[in-house]
CSV table of C-alpha atoms in Angstrom, one decimal:
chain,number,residue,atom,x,y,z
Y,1090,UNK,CA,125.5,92.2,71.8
Y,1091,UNK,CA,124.3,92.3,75.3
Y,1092,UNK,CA,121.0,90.1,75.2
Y,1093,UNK,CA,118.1,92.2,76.3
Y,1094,UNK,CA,116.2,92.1,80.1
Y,1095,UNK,CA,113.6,89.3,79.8
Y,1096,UNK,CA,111.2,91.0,81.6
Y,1097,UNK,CA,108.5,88.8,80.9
Y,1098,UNK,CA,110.0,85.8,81.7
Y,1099,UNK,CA,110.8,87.1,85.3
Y,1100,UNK,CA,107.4,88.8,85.9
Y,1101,UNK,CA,106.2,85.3,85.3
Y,1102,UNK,CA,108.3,83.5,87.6
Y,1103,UNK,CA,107.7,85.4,90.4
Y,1104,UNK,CA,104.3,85.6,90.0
Y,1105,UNK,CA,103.8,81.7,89.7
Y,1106,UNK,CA,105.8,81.0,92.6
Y,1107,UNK,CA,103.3,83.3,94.5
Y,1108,UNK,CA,100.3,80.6,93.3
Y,1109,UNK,CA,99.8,77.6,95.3
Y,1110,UNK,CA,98.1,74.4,94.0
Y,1111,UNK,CA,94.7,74.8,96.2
Y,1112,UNK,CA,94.4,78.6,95.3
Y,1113,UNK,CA,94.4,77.4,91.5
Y,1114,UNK,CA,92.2,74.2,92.3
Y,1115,UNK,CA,94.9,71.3,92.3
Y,1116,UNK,CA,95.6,68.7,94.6
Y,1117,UNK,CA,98.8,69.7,96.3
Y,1118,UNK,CA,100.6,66.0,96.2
Y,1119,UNK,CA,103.6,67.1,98.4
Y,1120,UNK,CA,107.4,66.6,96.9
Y,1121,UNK,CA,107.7,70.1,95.5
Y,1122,UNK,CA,111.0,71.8,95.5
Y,1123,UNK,CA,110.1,75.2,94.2
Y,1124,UNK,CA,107.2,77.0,95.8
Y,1125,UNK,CA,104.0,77.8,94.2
Y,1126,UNK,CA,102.8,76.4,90.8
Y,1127,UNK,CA,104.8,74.6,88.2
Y,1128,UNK,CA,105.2,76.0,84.4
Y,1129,UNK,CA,103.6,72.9,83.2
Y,1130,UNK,CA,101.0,73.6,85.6
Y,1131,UNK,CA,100.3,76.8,84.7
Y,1132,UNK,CA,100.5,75.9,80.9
Y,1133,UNK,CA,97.6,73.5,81.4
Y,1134,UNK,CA,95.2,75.6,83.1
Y,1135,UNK,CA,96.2,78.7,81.0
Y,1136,UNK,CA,95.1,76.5,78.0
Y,1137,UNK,CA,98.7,76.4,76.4
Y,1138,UNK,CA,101.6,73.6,75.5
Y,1139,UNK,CA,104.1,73.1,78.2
Y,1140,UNK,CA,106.5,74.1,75.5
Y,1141,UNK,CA,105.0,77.2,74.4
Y,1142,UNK,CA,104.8,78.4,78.1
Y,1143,UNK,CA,108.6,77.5,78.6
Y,1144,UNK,CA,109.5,79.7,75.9
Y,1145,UNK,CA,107.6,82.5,77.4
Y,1146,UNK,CA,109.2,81.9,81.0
Y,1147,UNK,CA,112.9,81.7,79.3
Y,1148,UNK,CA,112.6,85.1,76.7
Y,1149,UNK,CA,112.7,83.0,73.9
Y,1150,UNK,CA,109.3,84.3,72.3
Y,1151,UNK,CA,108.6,88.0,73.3
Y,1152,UNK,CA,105.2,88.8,71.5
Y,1153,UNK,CA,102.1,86.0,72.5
Y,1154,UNK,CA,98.9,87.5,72.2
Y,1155,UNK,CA,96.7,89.3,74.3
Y,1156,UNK,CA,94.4,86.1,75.1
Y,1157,UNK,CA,97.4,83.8,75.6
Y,1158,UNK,CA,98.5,86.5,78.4
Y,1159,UNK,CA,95.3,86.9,79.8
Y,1160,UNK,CA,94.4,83.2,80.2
Y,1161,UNK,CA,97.8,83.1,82.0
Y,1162,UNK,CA,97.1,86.5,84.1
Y,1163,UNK,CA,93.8,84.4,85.4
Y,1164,UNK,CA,96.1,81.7,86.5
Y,1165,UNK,CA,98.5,83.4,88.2
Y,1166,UNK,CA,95.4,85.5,89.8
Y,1167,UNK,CA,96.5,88.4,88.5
Y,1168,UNK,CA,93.9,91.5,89.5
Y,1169,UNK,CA,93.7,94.1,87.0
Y,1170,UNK,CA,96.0,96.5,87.5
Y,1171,UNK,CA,98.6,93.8,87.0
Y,1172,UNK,CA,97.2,92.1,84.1
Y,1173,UNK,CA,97.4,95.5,82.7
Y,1174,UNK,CA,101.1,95.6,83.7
Y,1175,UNK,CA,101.5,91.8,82.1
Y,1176,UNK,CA,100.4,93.0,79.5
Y,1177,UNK,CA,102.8,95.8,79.0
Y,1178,UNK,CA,106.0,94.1,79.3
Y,1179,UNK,CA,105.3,92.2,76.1
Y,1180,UNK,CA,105.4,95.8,73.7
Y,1181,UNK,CA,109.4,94.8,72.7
Y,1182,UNK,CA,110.0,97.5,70.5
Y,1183,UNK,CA,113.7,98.6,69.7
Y,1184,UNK,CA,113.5,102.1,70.7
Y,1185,UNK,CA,116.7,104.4,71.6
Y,1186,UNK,CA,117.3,104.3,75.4
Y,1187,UNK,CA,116.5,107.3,76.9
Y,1188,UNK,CA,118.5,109.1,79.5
Y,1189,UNK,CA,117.0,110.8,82.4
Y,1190,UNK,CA,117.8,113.6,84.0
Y,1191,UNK,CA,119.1,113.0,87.6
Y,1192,UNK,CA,118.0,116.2,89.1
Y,1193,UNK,CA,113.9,116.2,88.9
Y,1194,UNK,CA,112.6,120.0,89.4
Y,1195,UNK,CA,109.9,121.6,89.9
Y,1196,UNK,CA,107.6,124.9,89.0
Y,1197,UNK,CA,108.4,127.7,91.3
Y,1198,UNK,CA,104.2,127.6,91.4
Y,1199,UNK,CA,103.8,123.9,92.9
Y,1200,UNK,CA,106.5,124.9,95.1
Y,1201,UNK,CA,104.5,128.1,96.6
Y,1202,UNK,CA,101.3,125.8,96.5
Y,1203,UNK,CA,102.8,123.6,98.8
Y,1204,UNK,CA,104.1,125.9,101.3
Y,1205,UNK,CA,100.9,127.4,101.4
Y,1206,UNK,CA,98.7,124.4,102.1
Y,1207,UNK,CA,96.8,123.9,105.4
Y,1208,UNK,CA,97.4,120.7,105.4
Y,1209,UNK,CA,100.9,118.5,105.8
Y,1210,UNK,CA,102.0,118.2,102.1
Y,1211,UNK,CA,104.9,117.7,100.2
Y,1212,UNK,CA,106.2,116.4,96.2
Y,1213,UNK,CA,107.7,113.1,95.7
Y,1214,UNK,CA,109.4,112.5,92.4
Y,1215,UNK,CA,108.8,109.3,90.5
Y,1216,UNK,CA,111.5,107.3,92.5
Y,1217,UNK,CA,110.1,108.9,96.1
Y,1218,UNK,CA,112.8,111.3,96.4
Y,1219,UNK,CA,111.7,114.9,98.2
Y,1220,UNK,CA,110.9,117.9,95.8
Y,1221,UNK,CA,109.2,120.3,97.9
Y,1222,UNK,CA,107.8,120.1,101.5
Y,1223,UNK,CA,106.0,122.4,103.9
Y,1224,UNK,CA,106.7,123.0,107.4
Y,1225,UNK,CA,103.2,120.7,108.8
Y,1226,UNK,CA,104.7,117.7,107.0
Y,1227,UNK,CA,108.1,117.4,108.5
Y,1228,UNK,CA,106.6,118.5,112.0
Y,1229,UNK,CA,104.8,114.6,110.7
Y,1230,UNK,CA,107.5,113.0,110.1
Y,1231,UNK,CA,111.2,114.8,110.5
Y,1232,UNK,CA,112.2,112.6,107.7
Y,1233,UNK,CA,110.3,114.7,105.0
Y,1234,UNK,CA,112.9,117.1,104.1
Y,1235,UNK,CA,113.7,118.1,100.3
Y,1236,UNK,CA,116.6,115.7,99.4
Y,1237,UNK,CA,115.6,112.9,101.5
Y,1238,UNK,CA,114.4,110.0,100.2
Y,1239,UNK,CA,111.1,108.0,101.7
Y,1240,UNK,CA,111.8,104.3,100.2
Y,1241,UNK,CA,115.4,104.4,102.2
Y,1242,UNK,CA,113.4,106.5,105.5
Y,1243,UNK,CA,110.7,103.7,105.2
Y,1244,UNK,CA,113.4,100.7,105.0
Y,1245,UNK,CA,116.0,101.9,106.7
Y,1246,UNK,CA,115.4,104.3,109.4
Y,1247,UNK,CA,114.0,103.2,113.1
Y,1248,UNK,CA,112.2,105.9,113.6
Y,1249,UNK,CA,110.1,106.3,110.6
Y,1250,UNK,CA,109.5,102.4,110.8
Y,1251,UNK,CA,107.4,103.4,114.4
Y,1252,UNK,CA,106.0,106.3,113.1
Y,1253,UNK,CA,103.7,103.8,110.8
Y,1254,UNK,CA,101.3,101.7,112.3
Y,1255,UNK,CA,100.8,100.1,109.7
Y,1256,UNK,CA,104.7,99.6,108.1
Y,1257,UNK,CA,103.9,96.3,106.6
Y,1258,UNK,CA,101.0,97.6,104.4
Y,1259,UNK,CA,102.8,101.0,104.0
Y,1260,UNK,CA,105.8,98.9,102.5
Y,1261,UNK,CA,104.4,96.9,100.3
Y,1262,UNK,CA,102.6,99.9,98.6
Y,1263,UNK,CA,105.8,101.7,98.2
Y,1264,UNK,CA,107.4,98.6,96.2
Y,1265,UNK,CA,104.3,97.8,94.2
Y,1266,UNK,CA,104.0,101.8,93.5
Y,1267,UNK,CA,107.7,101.8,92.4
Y,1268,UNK,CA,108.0,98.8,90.1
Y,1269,UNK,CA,104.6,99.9,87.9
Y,1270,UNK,CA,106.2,103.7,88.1
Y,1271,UNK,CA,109.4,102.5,86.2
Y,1272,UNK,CA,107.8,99.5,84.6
Y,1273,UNK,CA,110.4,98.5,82.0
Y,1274,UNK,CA,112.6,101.4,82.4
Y,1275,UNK,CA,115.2,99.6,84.5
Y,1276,UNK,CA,118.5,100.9,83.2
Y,1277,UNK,CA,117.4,104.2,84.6
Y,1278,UNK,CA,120.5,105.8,86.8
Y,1279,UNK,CA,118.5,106.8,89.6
Y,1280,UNK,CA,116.6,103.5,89.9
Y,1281,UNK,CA,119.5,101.2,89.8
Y,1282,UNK,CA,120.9,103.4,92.5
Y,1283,UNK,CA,118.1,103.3,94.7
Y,1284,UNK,CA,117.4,99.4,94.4
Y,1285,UNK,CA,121.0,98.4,94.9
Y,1286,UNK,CA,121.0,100.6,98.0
Y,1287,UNK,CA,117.9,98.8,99.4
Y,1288,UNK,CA,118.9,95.1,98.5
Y,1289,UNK,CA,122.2,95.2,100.2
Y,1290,UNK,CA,120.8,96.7,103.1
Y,1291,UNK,CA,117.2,95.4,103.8
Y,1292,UNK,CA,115.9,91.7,103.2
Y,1293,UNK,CA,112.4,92.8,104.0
Y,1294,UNK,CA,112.7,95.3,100.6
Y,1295,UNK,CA,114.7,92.3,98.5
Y,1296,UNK,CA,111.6,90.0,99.5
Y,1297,UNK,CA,108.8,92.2,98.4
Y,1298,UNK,CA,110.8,93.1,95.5
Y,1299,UNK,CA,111.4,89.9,94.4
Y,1300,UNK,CA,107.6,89.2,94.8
Y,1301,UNK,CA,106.6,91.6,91.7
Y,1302,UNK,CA,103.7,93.7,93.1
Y,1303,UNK,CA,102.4,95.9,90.8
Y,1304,UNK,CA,100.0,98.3,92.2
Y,1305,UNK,CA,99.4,102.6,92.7
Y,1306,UNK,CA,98.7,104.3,95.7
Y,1307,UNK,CA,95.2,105.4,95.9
Y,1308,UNK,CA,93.6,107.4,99.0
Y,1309,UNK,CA,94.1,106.0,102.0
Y,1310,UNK,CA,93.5,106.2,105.3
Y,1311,UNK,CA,97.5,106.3,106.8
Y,1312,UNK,CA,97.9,105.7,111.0
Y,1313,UNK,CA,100.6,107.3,112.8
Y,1314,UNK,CA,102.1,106.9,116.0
Y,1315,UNK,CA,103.7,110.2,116.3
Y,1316,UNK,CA,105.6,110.7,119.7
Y,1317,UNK,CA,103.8,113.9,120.1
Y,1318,UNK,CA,100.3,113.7,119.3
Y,1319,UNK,CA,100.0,110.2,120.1
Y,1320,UNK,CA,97.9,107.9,117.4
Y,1321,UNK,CA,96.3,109.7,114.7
Y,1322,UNK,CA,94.5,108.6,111.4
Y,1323,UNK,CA,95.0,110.9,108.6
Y,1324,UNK,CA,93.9,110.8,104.9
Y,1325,UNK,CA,96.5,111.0,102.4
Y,1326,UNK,CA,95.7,111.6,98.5
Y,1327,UNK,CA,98.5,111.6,96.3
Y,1328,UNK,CA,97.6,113.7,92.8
Y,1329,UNK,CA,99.9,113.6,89.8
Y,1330,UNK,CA,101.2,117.3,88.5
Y,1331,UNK,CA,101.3,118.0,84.9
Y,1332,UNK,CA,104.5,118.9,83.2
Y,1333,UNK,CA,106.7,116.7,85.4
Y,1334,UNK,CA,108.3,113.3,84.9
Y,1335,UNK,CA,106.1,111.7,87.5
Y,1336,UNK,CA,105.8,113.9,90.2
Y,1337,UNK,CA,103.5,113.6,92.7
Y,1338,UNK,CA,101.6,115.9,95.3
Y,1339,UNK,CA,100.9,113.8,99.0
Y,1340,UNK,CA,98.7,115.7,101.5
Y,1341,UNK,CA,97.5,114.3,104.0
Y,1342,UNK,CA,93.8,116.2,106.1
Y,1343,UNK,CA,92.3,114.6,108.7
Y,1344,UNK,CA,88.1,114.3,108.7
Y,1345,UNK,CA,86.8,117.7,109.9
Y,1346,UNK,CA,85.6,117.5,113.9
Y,1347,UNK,CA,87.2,114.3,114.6
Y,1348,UNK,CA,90.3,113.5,117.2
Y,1349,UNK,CA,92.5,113.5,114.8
Y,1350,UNK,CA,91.7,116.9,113.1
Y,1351,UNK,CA,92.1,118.3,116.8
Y,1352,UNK,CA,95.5,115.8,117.1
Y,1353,UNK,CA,96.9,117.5,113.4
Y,1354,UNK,CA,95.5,121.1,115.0
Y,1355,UNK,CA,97.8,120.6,118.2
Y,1356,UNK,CA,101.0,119.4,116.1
Y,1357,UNK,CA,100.7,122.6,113.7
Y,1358,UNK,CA,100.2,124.7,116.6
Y,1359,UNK,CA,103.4,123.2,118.4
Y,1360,UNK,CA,105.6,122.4,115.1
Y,1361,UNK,CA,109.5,122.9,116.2
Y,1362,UNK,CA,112.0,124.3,113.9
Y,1363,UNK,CA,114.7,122.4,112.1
Y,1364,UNK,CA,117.1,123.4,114.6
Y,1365,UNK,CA,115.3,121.3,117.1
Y,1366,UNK,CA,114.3,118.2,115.1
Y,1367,UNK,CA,116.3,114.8,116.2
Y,1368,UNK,CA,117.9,111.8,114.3
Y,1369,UNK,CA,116.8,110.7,111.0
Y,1370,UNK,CA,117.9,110.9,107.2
Y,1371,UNK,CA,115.4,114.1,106.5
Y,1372,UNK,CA,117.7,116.1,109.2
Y,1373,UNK,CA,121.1,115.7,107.0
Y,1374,UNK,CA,119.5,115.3,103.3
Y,1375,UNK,CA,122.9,114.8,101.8
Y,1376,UNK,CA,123.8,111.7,104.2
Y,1377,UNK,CA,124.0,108.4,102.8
Y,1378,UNK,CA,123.2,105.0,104.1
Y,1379,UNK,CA,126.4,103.1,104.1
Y,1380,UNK,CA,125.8,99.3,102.8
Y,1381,UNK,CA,126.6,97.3,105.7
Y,1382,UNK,CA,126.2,100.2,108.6
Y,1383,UNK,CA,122.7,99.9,109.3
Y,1384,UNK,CA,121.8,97.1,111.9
Y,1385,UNK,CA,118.1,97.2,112.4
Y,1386,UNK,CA,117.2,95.1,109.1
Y,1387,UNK,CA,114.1,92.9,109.7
């Protein structure tokens, strides 16, 4: 029988590694040949054998308590949101797998809402894939079409990388967004799709993957460097809908009587139609990236 994922174990390791010996008040004596902590370092201050913690690390004991975890989860400086997630990879119940459906849809009410909206807005299913969009939000980014997918856009396509001022931030909320969306569920069809996708063809995704954020988008202020409007600052809120698997509604309103609100005014004045819109994954929804084609990995 096929030994089961040891989640633990590699939330652990990568978190550790993330720890350096100053941050957790040792004396860094050089001669290291992994980064971050060592296990029995961590064992130590976490107030446990070497042993025990080994055990953890290597799947062999699945169930330690909640105190054991949380002693560790102030070691590894976990915040709360990931002490929360440490905590939740330890629940290794036997339960029947349970098999998605691939197509995510939508009620033909969120849909109108959306449309109808002032504002640019659009629905992102649970692995960032495009339910519904309106016109305002693909006049944002061309990229935002139903079908299209923001995790490749953001990765993988040139264009939407410059439309974010901020890509490095913008990234890593993606990745920590994605791993506490599917927490355990990683034999999920769509997921293992979507990672594979990104780790053959971007080593900026496979390193803050491999880092283990764990984190949810909150409101934000977002920057854009849109080739039309020039900078603007925008405030996206991201609200969950009721009744889906995880679906998500973005809108994004800029504050009343400021540039930007006179910025978002002009680009929904001057919006062009599909016909016109250039380049990018949102313009073709049903292309793929090809592992290997794209050249502009960073």
């Amino acid at each position: 029988m096929k030994d089961s994922p040891n989640h633990l174990g590699e939330y652990l390791r990568a978190r550790r590694a993330l720890v350096s010996p100053e941050e957790a008040g040792l004396a860094d004596l050089g001669g290291r040949r992994v980064p971050g902590l060592r296990r029995e370092e961590v064992a130590t201050l976490a107030g446990v054998s070497v042993d025990y913690y080994l055990r953890l690390e290597r799947g062999r004991d699945r169930n330690p308590s909640a105190q054991v975890l949380e002693a560790i989860a102030r070691v590894l400086r976990l915040d709360e949101e990931s002490t929360l997630y440490l905590l939740s990879l330890v629940a290794d119940v036997p339960r029947r797998a349970r098999r998605r459906d691939s197509t995510e849809s939508l009620p033909p009410s969120v849909e109108t809402l959306v449309s109808t909206l002032p504002h640019p807005a659009f629905v992102e299913g649970r692995h960032f894939d495009i339910l519904a969009v309106n016109p305002l939000a693909t006049a944002l980014s061309p990229r935002l079409t139903v079908g299209a997918n923001q995790l490749l856009d953001i990765f993988l396509d040139p264009a939407e990388e410059a439309l974010h001022l901020d890509w490095d931030r913008t990234t890593q909320c993606y990745i920590a967004s994605l791993r506490r969306a599917v927490g355990t569920d990683t034999e999920d069809d769509r997921f293992i799709e979507l990672v594979g996708e990104l780790s053959l063809t971007s080593s900026h995704f496979r390193a803050l993957w491999n880092r283990y954020d764990v984190g949810t988008q909150r409101s934000a202020a977002i920057r854009f460097d849109h080739p039309h409007v020039g900078v603007l600052q925008l405030n996206r809120e991201r609200l969950e809908i009721s009744g889906t698997d995880g679906a998500h509604l973005v809108v994004h309103h800029a504050t009343p009587g400021t540039e930007d609100a006179d910025k978002l005014t002009l680009l929904a004045s001057s919006r062009t139609g599909p016909a016109e819109r250039n380049g990018g994954r949102g313009s073709d929804p049903g292309r793929r990236y090809e592992p290997g084609v794209y050249s502009g990995d960073r």
